[in-house]
Amino acid sequence: MLDDLQFDVFGPLTVRRAGKLLEIPQAKHRVVLASLLLRAGRTLTAEELIQQLWGGEPPLTARKTLQGYIARLRKVLGADAVVSRGSGYAIEAGGGRLDLDRFNSLLKKAEECTEPAGRARLFREAMDQTKGTPLVDIPSEYLQQGDGAALLERWLNATENWADAEMAVGRYAEVLPRLRALVSEHPFRESAWGRLMTALYKAGRQGEALSTYQEARRLLSRELGVEPGEELRETHRQILAGPARTASDPTGPASTGPASTGPASTGPVPTGPDPTGPVPAGPVPEPDPAAPAFGGGATGPASPYTLPPRLAEFARPAVEAELDRWLREVSRDGGERTGPQALNLYGAAGVGKTTMAVRLAHAVSPAFPDGQLYAELQGDGRLREPADVLGELLRALGVAPAALPGELAERVALYRGLLSHRRVLVVLDGAPDEARVRPLLPASPTCAAVVTSLEMLSTLGGTRHVRLGLLSEGEALGILGRMIGEERLAAEEGAARDLVRYCGRLPLAVRIVGARLLERPHWSLEQLARRMESDRRRLDELAVGDLSVRDSLDVGYAALAAPEQRAFRLLSLLEMASVSVRVAAAALGLPDDRTEEILERLAAQHLLDADFVKGSGVHFSYHGLVRLYARELTFNVDSVQSRHGAVQDALAAWYARPAGALVPLRATPPVPGPAVRAAAALPPELGFTA
């Protein structure tokens, strides 16, 4: 039966049957359903639905895929829920089963009512049908800009008219929470700011009303470079001119009329700092002629060399120069050196840890004439045991397989004995923790090791730790130019910069882009940039051969415990530059101390960046590509109810701030794609900062 279905398009799209929530987890299915509900009872052609789903670049199988989406919606909602009409589809949701219909009906009555109390009541009932901004979880730019934009403007105007009607009957304090939410979500809407000022003034809070004007003025000046409009300035002048009124006094400044919204601001993708700076490389020392040839009982080659090939295109001179010099000093000082003998290169997935380690090992090979060894500590999706890795290294050192000791301790003793007094560099790639590394480190002060890991191996003694960060724009363009040719890059420099920006300056992403352009010489850079422009396609475009940004992030995500995975997914829905522990705890429904542990774990895995914000403590943020990955996961894994609840609870934490607390409002640029529009301007001490 269709009569027991209820549809909501305000807030997240929800469907209930007899009061029970029906799950529609697939984003594309929700786009189709939302498009049909916005025109409930009318036919939407297949071409219109295809445009809502894929914009101007539909796949060749778009019509067939759409038919599959319709079939799956019918399976969830009922065979007769979505009807075929000619060349299109329609959904019947009459009888008050759609919140939009109830809203429109009550809104029409309210607009026609002239009696103040009745008008206020009808507007209140109309707004009670809504649960916030419409279509917040629908990932369709075309829908948001078409029917969705018209509905959003109607809802915004209705919210302001509701506030006017309530204030006309003296309900000033009652309108404050919703008006605060309105200016948070739409910080450039001056008409909403004016009504908030008026409500505060009429409620006897003149000081807050004046400070609210200053907040709006600073925001408009900082983000848009403009002063407030005449209506907002006039409201400010009227508040200055008269004494504070009581809530029962009907006189005072009139609320401002509707104002157009301004453009969204843009901001940089949060990045982690690169701790290394440009340090000139020291002179390359000649190999010590007194150094003994490799031997020590091994029957294999005198100087084993098992490094992977060096990738010449991926030079990072500023970082490599300092590390190159340090490794050469380790070799030159030999047994007299008392400093670290190992180098731990750690950082986020895709920052080029393995590439850097291999490049360094090749560069300093003359300083380690007795051999360079390489071993992966993870393979085929599993961790390798130290005994297995030692077996590989011992065979490279010339030990016959039949002569390998069976016990780990015996293999460690043989390995370190063979390296004693030799100049050998060992590269250990992908260390999960210190315990799996310690048995593999040489004991001789004449040897050195380079260890790569996702997390810092902080308890590994005698180790220098270096975090690899993102590329600078110049480094990224340099890598791209070396891959595809400087002339091709120079011919489309603007598009090249766009590509680097879409890559978030992540080395792996830049490498993938270069490889795709290299294998498609007929492509222009602008063509690939257009393909990567859409957030919903970007991760799909960042894959070539066996390289994939999504796959590299899968490794870190899979290593997380279930609560950490949940936090990583849900917090990506909050559209702000960074989040504090307090707001994250509210979103996740966990105590602050437990939330802090989870966030620190995510930061250790470099799935979040952590930075100290003066006045509000440590805040956590996503890299742009990591946020896209997390949002893909949450829309595939988490229920609509879970996603909606996380955002609502985060906003509730903001509303719970002390009454009268004045804090600077900071606009946060919206992140395109399938994201809930959480508050765009929230106080920094509660976790939402630009």
XYZ file of C-alpha atoms in Angstrom:
690
model
C 0.000 0.000 0.000
C 1.183 3.511 -0.850
C -1.020 5.317 1.687
C 1.291 4.320 4.555
C 4.337 6.001 2.939
C 5.529 9.382 4.253
C 8.158 11.475 2.427
C 10.304 14.335 3.778
C 12.496 16.558 1.587
C 13.314 19.143 4.273
C 16.517 18.240 6.081
C 17.817 14.871 4.845
C 15.581 12.976 2.425
C 13.636 10.391 4.444
C 10.940 7.845 3.699
C 8.817 6.083 6.307
C 6.312 3.280 6.016
C 3.855 3.160 8.888
C 6.283 5.268 10.897
C 9.281 2.994 10.258
C 12.265 4.492 8.460
C 13.085 2.946 5.078
C 16.762 2.940 4.148
C 17.750 4.284 0.723
C 21.543 4.292 1.111
C 22.597 4.765 -2.522
C 23.204 8.420 -3.398
C 21.987 8.080 -7.007
C 18.727 6.495 -5.856
C 18.116 9.457 -3.535
C 18.765 11.902 -6.376
C 16.083 10.208 -8.488
C 13.591 10.097 -5.606
C 14.197 13.732 -4.624
C 13.781 14.885 -8.216
C 10.442 13.096 -8.489
C 9.202 14.352 -5.097
C 9.934 17.984 -5.939
C 7.525 17.559 -8.842
C 5.197 15.083 -7.155
C 2.237 14.175 -9.349
C 3.940 15.493 -12.468
C 5.998 13.624 -15.052
C 9.760 14.002 -15.198
C 11.285 12.853 -18.476
C 14.136 10.382 -18.562
C 16.355 13.111 -20.057
C 15.615 15.427 -17.116
C 16.429 12.698 -14.603
C 19.655 11.829 -16.448
C 20.731 15.461 -16.225
C 19.981 15.530 -12.492
C 22.115 12.404 -12.054
C 25.133 13.091 -14.259
C 24.913 16.674 -15.482
C 26.341 17.241 -18.927
C 28.509 14.100 -18.959
C 26.216 11.072 -18.664
C 27.630 7.586 -19.258
C 26.757 5.752 -22.452
C 24.523 3.439 -20.426
C 22.685 6.301 -18.686
C 19.161 5.345 -19.762
C 19.624 1.697 -18.857
C 21.230 2.634 -15.526
C 18.316 4.972 -14.754
C 15.890 2.123 -15.401
C 17.837 0.070 -12.863
C 17.564 2.868 -10.285
C 13.795 3.076 -10.833
C 13.485 -0.681 -10.424
C 15.368 -0.610 -7.119
C 13.245 2.285 -5.820
C 10.109 0.312 -6.667
C 11.502 -2.648 -4.782
C 11.956 -0.518 -1.636
C 8.849 1.681 -1.893
C 6.435 -0.619 -3.644
C 5.824 -1.625 -7.227
C 3.307 1.195 -7.800
C 5.230 3.954 -6.022
C 7.000 5.203 -9.140
C 4.807 5.092 -12.243
C 5.917 5.180 -15.876
C 4.286 7.848 -17.999
C 5.213 8.104 -21.664
C 8.928 8.884 -21.812
C 9.280 9.610 -18.127
C 8.355 8.795 -14.540
C 6.240 10.266 -11.748
C 5.509 9.662 -8.086
C 2.175 10.220 -6.381
C 2.504 11.578 -2.852
C -0.806 13.324 -2.247
C -2.988 13.210 0.821
C -0.497 15.019 3.027
C 2.125 12.313 2.670
C 4.825 14.778 1.552
C 6.155 17.423 3.947
C 6.587 19.843 1.029
C 2.865 19.696 0.215
C 1.910 20.321 3.842
C 4.393 23.195 4.030
C 3.077 24.819 0.840
C -0.553 24.481 1.930
C -0.004 26.047 5.353
C 2.296 28.708 3.922
C -0.403 29.818 1.469
C -2.935 30.107 4.296
C -0.452 32.080 6.416
C 0.312 34.505 3.614
C -3.423 35.117 3.095
C -4.204 35.581 6.792
C -4.362 39.199 8.028
C -5.110 38.600 11.720
C -1.714 38.782 13.539
C -2.160 35.906 15.995
C -3.644 33.618 13.348
C -0.953 34.587 10.852
C 1.783 33.786 13.379
C 0.151 30.449 14.220
C -0.117 29.396 10.571
C 3.467 30.383 9.810
C 4.555 28.444 12.899
C 2.667 25.360 11.726
C 4.174 25.684 8.246
C 7.702 25.867 9.612
C 7.007 22.925 11.919
C 6.586 20.797 8.797
C 10.243 21.383 7.931
C 13.335 19.970 9.607
C 15.787 22.476 8.204
C 17.381 23.279 4.865
C 15.819 21.182 2.088
C 17.742 18.466 0.226
C 20.776 18.620 2.511
C 22.021 15.156 1.568
C 21.239 15.092 -2.155
C 24.503 15.014 -4.189
C 23.224 16.611 -7.397
C 24.570 19.999 -8.432
C 21.952 20.310 -11.170
C 19.086 19.576 -8.789
C 20.474 21.961 -6.182
C 20.773 24.722 -8.781
C 17.347 24.123 -10.371
C 14.278 22.951 -8.478
C 16.332 22.754 -5.298
C 17.420 26.389 -5.508
C 13.829 27.563 -5.952
C 12.701 25.522 -2.952
C 15.601 26.792 -0.831
C 14.740 30.425 -1.578
C 11.078 29.792 -0.785
C 12.044 28.200 2.536
C 14.408 31.052 3.412
C 11.748 33.684 2.683
C 9.203 31.680 4.667
C 11.573 31.512 7.634
C 11.999 35.290 7.597
C 8.238 35.896 7.189
C 7.627 33.498 10.094
C 10.037 35.537 12.236
C 8.204 38.761 11.289
C 4.833 37.235 12.185
C 6.066 35.930 15.539
C 7.674 39.261 16.447
C 4.467 41.071 15.501
C 2.772 39.302 18.436
C 5.698 39.823 20.819
C 7.436 36.407 20.549
C 10.949 37.852 20.254
C 12.934 35.357 22.321
C 11.207 32.420 20.609
C 12.583 33.326 17.174
C 16.220 33.671 18.251
C 17.382 30.008 17.927
C 16.069 29.603 14.386
C 17.390 33.010 13.297
C 20.824 32.184 14.696
C 20.803 28.955 12.732
C 19.746 30.863 9.620
C 22.661 33.318 9.719
C 25.028 30.438 10.483
C 23.936 28.469 7.421
C 23.550 31.542 5.186
C 26.030 34.071 6.568
C 25.751 36.513 3.637
C 21.958 36.911 3.881
C 21.661 40.429 5.295
C 17.882 40.201 5.709
C 18.372 37.376 8.219
C 20.998 39.374 10.122
C 18.586 42.315 10.332
C 15.826 40.193 11.802
C 18.218 38.672 14.342
C 19.281 42.170 15.418
C 15.653 43.264 15.703
C 14.679 40.226 17.766
C 17.593 40.768 20.155
C 16.767 44.466 20.494
C 13.068 43.861 21.132
C 13.970 41.215 23.709
C 15.849 43.867 25.690
C 19.330 42.738 24.600
C 20.519 45.916 22.889
C 24.228 45.191 23.453
C 23.967 41.809 21.725
C 22.010 43.377 18.872
C 24.777 45.929 18.285
C 27.545 43.342 18.519
C 25.613 41.162 16.037
C 25.755 44.020 13.552
C 29.523 44.240 14.022
C 29.802 40.486 13.439
C 27.883 40.800 10.181
C 29.871 43.852 9.121
C 33.234 42.177 9.766
C 32.167 39.028 7.923
C 30.935 40.906 4.842
C 34.059 43.047 4.761
C 36.475 40.160 5.242
C 34.832 37.642 2.923
C 33.242 39.828 0.234
C 35.012 43.168 0.587
C 31.702 45.078 0.973
C 29.892 47.077 3.634
C 26.394 46.124 4.850
C 23.488 47.259 2.669
C 21.274 50.237 3.431
C 18.505 48.234 5.141
C 20.908 46.576 7.572
C 22.611 49.905 8.298
C 19.207 51.515 8.909
C 18.312 48.790 11.431
C 21.621 49.488 13.176
C 20.923 53.236 13.282
C 17.463 52.700 14.788
C 18.883 50.488 17.524
C 21.497 53.125 18.327
C 18.897 55.885 18.381
C 16.509 54.475 20.977
C 16.743 52.920 24.446
C 16.469 49.176 24.831
C 12.843 48.049 24.613
C 11.182 45.368 26.632
C 9.801 42.318 24.909
C 6.271 43.666 25.338
C 7.026 46.998 23.622
C 5.767 46.747 20.029
C 7.775 49.751 18.829
C 11.332 49.633 17.618
C 13.286 49.138 14.443
C 11.449 47.441 11.616
C 12.881 44.197 10.325
C 14.739 44.356 7.089
C 13.304 43.046 3.864
C 14.602 40.169 1.819
C 18.179 40.464 0.628
C 20.000 38.399 -1.933
C 22.574 35.949 -0.749
C 26.200 36.467 -1.564
C 28.644 34.041 -3.111
C 30.325 31.408 -1.030
C 33.877 32.061 0.011
C 36.677 29.752 -0.841
C 39.570 28.653 1.301
C 42.649 26.519 1.078
C 42.551 22.770 1.599
C 44.058 22.083 5.049
C 47.512 20.676 4.744
C 50.030 19.237 7.121
C 53.319 21.075 7.591
C 56.441 19.847 5.849
C 59.068 19.797 8.608
C 61.999 19.742 6.275
C 63.363 22.875 4.679
C 65.792 23.675 1.899
C 69.214 22.717 3.208
C 72.161 22.665 0.797
C 73.573 19.248 0.168
C 77.037 18.602 1.505
C 79.888 17.300 -0.638
C 79.663 13.666 -1.613
C 82.429 11.765 0.205
C 84.469 9.248 -1.713
C 84.102 5.641 -0.578
C 86.593 4.745 2.100
C 89.263 2.569 0.429
C 89.890 0.935 3.777
C 86.346 -0.354 4.002
C 86.372 -4.133 3.796
C 84.700 -5.937 0.951
C 81.462 -7.620 1.822
C 81.904 -11.174 2.996
C 81.771 -12.487 6.515
C 80.878 -16.036 5.581
C 78.186 -15.232 3.038
C 78.370 -17.224 -0.132
C 76.387 -14.761 -2.287
C 77.336 -11.529 -4.065
C 79.821 -9.229 -2.359
C 77.514 -6.193 -2.531
C 73.813 -7.126 -2.655
C 71.644 -4.502 -4.308
C 67.905 -5.147 -4.078
C 66.488 -1.612 -4.333
C 63.525 -0.958 -6.661
C 64.138 1.398 -9.606
C 64.598 5.077 -8.825
C 61.824 7.355 -10.110
C 63.735 10.290 -11.552
C 60.635 12.458 -12.062
C 59.738 12.639 -8.387
C 62.536 14.810 -7.082
C 61.893 16.936 -3.990
C 65.237 18.735 -3.761
C 64.558 20.701 -0.588
C 63.727 17.564 1.396
C 66.213 15.229 -0.250
C 69.243 17.498 0.171
C 69.106 17.473 3.975
C 68.385 13.748 4.277
C 71.020 12.879 1.688
C 73.648 14.768 3.683
C 72.594 13.131 6.953
C 72.804 9.594 5.533
C 76.261 10.278 4.104
C 77.402 11.533 7.509
C 76.177 8.302 9.096
C 78.380 6.313 6.728
C 81.390 8.619 6.961
C 81.419 8.744 10.770
C 81.212 4.966 11.009
C 81.823 3.518 14.445
C 82.540 6.924 15.988
C 79.005 8.179 15.385
C 76.793 8.367 18.495
C 73.678 9.881 16.881
C 70.705 8.146 15.210
C 71.442 5.317 12.806
C 67.922 5.019 11.395
C 65.663 7.413 9.527
C 61.882 7.111 9.912
C 59.973 8.686 7.015
C 56.329 8.871 8.047
C 53.246 10.605 6.752
C 49.842 10.248 5.138
C 49.037 7.744 2.442
C 50.170 8.998 -0.939
C 52.773 11.552 0.193
C 55.572 9.567 -1.447
C 57.307 7.862 1.468
C 58.435 4.826 -0.527
C 59.492 6.953 -3.484
C 61.545 9.222 -1.216
C 63.182 6.303 0.606
C 64.196 4.612 -2.654
C 65.476 7.843 -4.182
C 67.590 8.521 -1.090
C 68.996 5.003 -1.076
C 70.043 5.294 -4.717
C 71.525 8.751 -4.153
C 73.756 7.682 -1.239
C 74.694 4.254 -2.593
C 78.385 5.288 -3.051
C 78.511 5.964 0.694
C 77.339 2.388 1.405
C 79.547 0.339 -0.927
C 78.837 -2.987 0.792
C 75.201 -3.117 -0.277
C 71.708 -1.666 -0.272
C 68.877 -3.941 0.851
C 65.144 -3.396 0.430
C 62.225 -5.238 2.035
C 58.482 -4.661 2.161
C 56.906 -5.263 5.550
C 53.400 -5.562 4.134
C 52.299 -7.483 1.083
C 49.116 -8.863 -0.463
C 47.024 -7.052 2.108
C 48.717 -8.677 5.116
C 51.542 -7.943 7.512
C 54.732 -9.945 7.126
C 56.298 -11.518 10.180
C 59.856 -10.368 11.062
C 61.150 -13.934 10.636
C 59.895 -14.017 7.025
C 61.443 -10.639 6.237
C 64.743 -11.726 7.789
C 64.710 -14.831 5.640
C 64.444 -12.619 2.537
C 67.275 -10.343 3.715
C 69.527 -13.258 4.664
C 69.050 -14.871 1.254
C 69.997 -11.549 -0.350
C 73.138 -11.602 1.811
C 74.079 -14.983 0.369
C 72.719 -17.412 2.963
C 71.388 -20.550 1.300
C 67.702 -21.299 2.021
C 68.626 -24.635 3.621
C 71.003 -22.834 5.992
C 68.419 -20.395 7.368
C 67.894 -20.808 11.134
C 64.385 -21.666 12.205
C 64.100 -19.414 15.247
C 63.664 -15.640 15.033
C 66.426 -14.919 17.544
C 68.887 -17.036 15.581
C 68.017 -15.260 12.338
C 68.508 -11.869 14.013
C 71.935 -12.927 15.314
C 73.059 -14.203 11.899
C 71.738 -11.095 10.117
C 73.507 -8.676 12.442
C 76.673 -10.741 12.379
C 76.810 -10.601 8.581
C 76.353 -6.807 8.657
C 78.948 -6.238 11.379
C 81.597 -3.697 10.348
C 80.115 -3.400 6.882
C 78.664 -0.308 5.236
C 75.181 -1.410 4.239
C 71.981 0.607 3.914
C 68.701 -1.210 4.660
C 65.335 0.161 3.468
C 62.302 -1.213 5.336
C 59.075 -0.133 3.635
C 55.626 0.042 5.244
C 56.335 -0.630 8.905
C 53.103 -1.036 10.900
C 54.742 -0.603 14.308
C 58.056 -0.618 16.164
C 57.854 -4.280 17.201
C 58.084 -5.483 13.603
C 61.009 -3.194 12.854
C 63.387 -3.732 15.768
C 64.579 -7.245 14.754
C 65.356 -5.915 11.254
C 67.597 -3.008 12.244
C 71.381 -3.463 11.832
C 73.358 -3.289 15.073
C 76.618 -2.132 13.509
C 77.258 1.650 13.680
C 78.642 1.459 10.138
C 75.172 0.610 8.771
C 72.033 2.711 8.468
C 68.343 2.050 7.908
C 65.508 3.976 6.304
C 62.067 2.967 7.580
C 58.781 4.189 6.106
C 55.533 4.124 8.063
C 52.135 5.718 8.256
C 52.523 6.636 11.920
C 55.635 8.007 13.589
C 57.605 5.166 15.158
C 58.183 7.265 18.253
C 59.600 4.531 20.510
C 62.165 3.320 18.010
C 65.465 4.268 19.648
C 68.388 5.789 17.732
C 66.050 7.119 15.024
C 65.566 10.445 13.323
C 61.896 11.086 12.510
C 60.853 13.114 9.460
C 57.275 13.717 8.456
C 56.710 14.008 4.719
C 54.047 16.547 3.875
C 52.351 17.716 0.709
C 54.139 19.112 -2.299
C 54.463 22.814 -2.849
C 52.784 24.031 -6.023
C 56.215 24.472 -7.608
C 57.275 20.929 -6.720
C 54.025 19.502 -8.060
C 54.319 21.413 -11.336
C 57.949 20.334 -11.603
C 57.022 16.663 -11.233
C 54.211 17.034 -13.756
C 56.520 18.786 -16.219
C 59.182 16.094 -15.952
C 56.548 13.432 -16.608
C 54.703 14.922 -19.579
C 57.301 17.351 -20.911
C 57.958 20.964 -20.006
C 56.659 22.272 -23.351
C 53.287 20.557 -22.944
C 53.023 21.904 -19.408
C 53.985 25.458 -20.399
C 51.396 25.468 -23.190
C 48.589 25.035 -20.612
C 50.007 26.442 -17.410
C 46.610 27.512 -16.057
C 45.130 24.046 -16.540
C 48.249 22.528 -14.967
C 47.724 24.627 -11.847
C 44.087 23.524 -11.753
C 45.190 19.883 -11.904
C 47.624 20.416 -9.024
C 44.847 22.067 -7.033
C 42.426 19.201 -7.693
C 45.160 16.800 -6.590
C 45.440 18.666 -3.298
C 49.238 18.683 -3.926
C 49.289 15.018 -2.913
C 52.301 13.370 -4.597
C 50.464 10.156 -5.473
C 47.632 12.094 -7.085
C 50.083 14.225 -9.095
C 51.864 11.067 -10.229
C 48.571 9.527 -11.366
C 47.609 12.663 -13.280
C 51.003 12.684 -14.992
C 50.695 9.011 -15.915
C 47.217 9.509 -17.378
C 48.394 12.423 -19.498
C 51.496 10.515 -20.548
C 49.481 7.584 -21.880
C 47.019 9.939 -23.612
C 49.126 12.401 -25.611
C 45.995 13.453 -27.514
C 44.396 14.805 -24.314
C 44.784 18.452 -23.397
C 45.454 19.304 -19.763
C 42.229 21.293 -19.785
C 40.287 18.168 -20.767
C 41.529 16.234 -17.754
C 41.011 19.267 -15.501
C 37.352 19.408 -16.558
C 36.948 15.720 -15.752
C 38.421 16.273 -12.286
C 36.429 19.410 -11.565
C 33.465 17.486 -10.207
C 33.907 16.282 -6.622
C 31.805 13.214 -7.268
C 34.164 12.032 -10.039
C 37.527 13.132 -8.709
C 38.544 9.946 -6.916
C 37.439 7.918 -9.941
C 39.767 10.008 -12.112
C 42.679 9.580 -9.685
C 43.415 5.987 -10.652
C 45.667 4.511 -13.306
C 47.164 1.050 -13.621
C 47.852 -0.240 -10.118
C 47.880 3.260 -8.613
C 44.781 4.675 -6.932
C 44.280 7.370 -4.310
C 41.186 5.553 -3.083
C 43.087 2.283 -2.681
C 45.911 3.998 -0.795
C 43.401 5.463 1.670
C 41.748 2.053 2.043
C 44.896 0.805 3.788
C 44.750 3.360 6.593
C 40.989 3.063 6.946
C 41.123 -0.727 7.201
C 43.620 -0.448 10.065
C 41.113 1.478 12.196
C 38.852 0.019 14.836
C 35.100 0.247 14.215
C 34.528 3.369 16.413
C 37.382 5.149 14.640
C 35.991 4.225 11.237
C 32.587 5.562 12.247
C 34.059 8.862 13.443
C 36.133 9.217 10.281
C 33.028 8.789 8.143
C 30.486 10.891 10.023
C 32.662 13.917 10.800
C 33.253 14.425 7.084
C 29.628 15.576 6.804
C 30.294 18.712 8.852
C 31.155 21.468 6.405
C 33.808 23.442 8.208
C 37.552 23.826 7.983
C 38.176 22.134 11.326
C 36.365 20.638 14.301
C 37.108 20.642 18.018
C 36.816 17.705 20.388
C 33.655 19.136 21.926
C 31.705 19.413 18.686
C 33.018 16.058 17.444
C 31.914 14.439 20.707
C 28.414 15.822 20.238
C 28.261 14.588 16.648
C 29.428 11.112 17.636
C 27.446 10.842 20.872
C 30.563 10.006 22.899
C 32.290 11.480 25.976
C 34.920 14.118 25.299
C 37.828 11.986 26.516
C 36.845 9.015 24.356
C 36.336 11.300 21.340
C 39.756 12.850 21.862
C 41.353 9.384 21.845
C 39.613 8.561 18.568
C 40.565 11.849 16.907
C 44.186 11.498 17.993
C 44.238 7.993 16.538
C 42.893 9.308 13.223
C 45.524 12.045 13.280
C 48.256 9.486 13.978
C 47.074 7.601 10.889
C 47.141 10.927 8.984
C 43.485 10.596 8.096
C 43.024 13.879 9.957
C 45.362 16.802 10.508
C 45.652 18.221 14.033
C 46.478 21.858 14.728
C 46.400 24.021 17.830
C 44.010 26.976 17.553
C 44.711 29.753 20.033
C 41.782 30.224 22.365
C 40.007 26.990 21.493
C 42.561 24.192 21.723
C 43.336 21.419 19.263
C 41.227 21.237 16.101
C 41.096 18.461 13.547
C 40.641 18.771 9.788
C 40.525 16.740 6.568
C 42.649 17.008 3.455
C 40.308 17.645 0.524
C 40.717 14.219 -1.095
C 40.484 12.455 2.260
C 37.183 14.237 2.945
C 35.810 13.081 -0.430
C 36.845 9.512 0.414
C 35.257 9.691 3.867
C 32.015 11.051 2.425
C 31.855 8.240 -0.094
C 32.112 5.819 2.804
C 29.491 7.478 4.982
C 26.935 7.620 2.177
C 27.570 3.944 1.431
C 27.739 2.694 5.035
C 25.850 4.962 7.431
C 22.085 5.303 7.499
C 20.339 8.572 6.702
C 19.238 8.733 10.331
C 22.816 8.351 11.587
C 24.125 11.028 9.253
C 21.341 13.445 10.056
C 21.716 12.829 13.779
C 25.454 13.509 13.732
C 24.995 16.899 12.087
C 22.021 17.859 14.254
C 23.886 16.970 17.455
C 26.930 18.955 16.341
C 24.720 21.988 15.793
C 23.055 21.434 19.150
C 26.478 21.682 20.803
C 26.850 25.088 19.249
C 23.437 26.281 20.388
C 24.277 25.197 23.933
C 26.897 27.926 24.331
C 26.409 30.293 27.306
C 23.639 32.848 26.790
C 24.972 36.161 25.583
C 28.387 34.802 24.681
C 29.830 36.952 21.926
C 32.240 35.277 19.582
C 33.528 36.201 16.133
C 31.543 34.670 13.300
C 33.698 33.037 10.683
C 32.386 31.905 7.321
C 33.309 28.439 6.141
C 33.210 27.762 2.395
C 30.772 25.033 1.417
C 32.338 21.796 0.199
C 30.598 20.622 -2.981
C 29.311 17.107 -3.326
C 27.092 14.872 -1.208
C 27.453 16.780 2.036
C 25.071 17.918 4.683
C 25.116 21.697 4.851
C 26.166 22.078 8.462
C 26.645 25.528 9.897
C 28.859 27.667 7.739
C 29.719 30.079 10.496
C 30.241 28.815 14.015
C 32.197 30.014 17.047
C 35.784 28.719 17.250
C 35.641 27.674 20.891
C 32.962 25.168 19.929
C 34.899 23.780 17.070
C 33.853 25.317 13.764
C 36.588 27.526 12.361
C 37.499 28.810 8.951
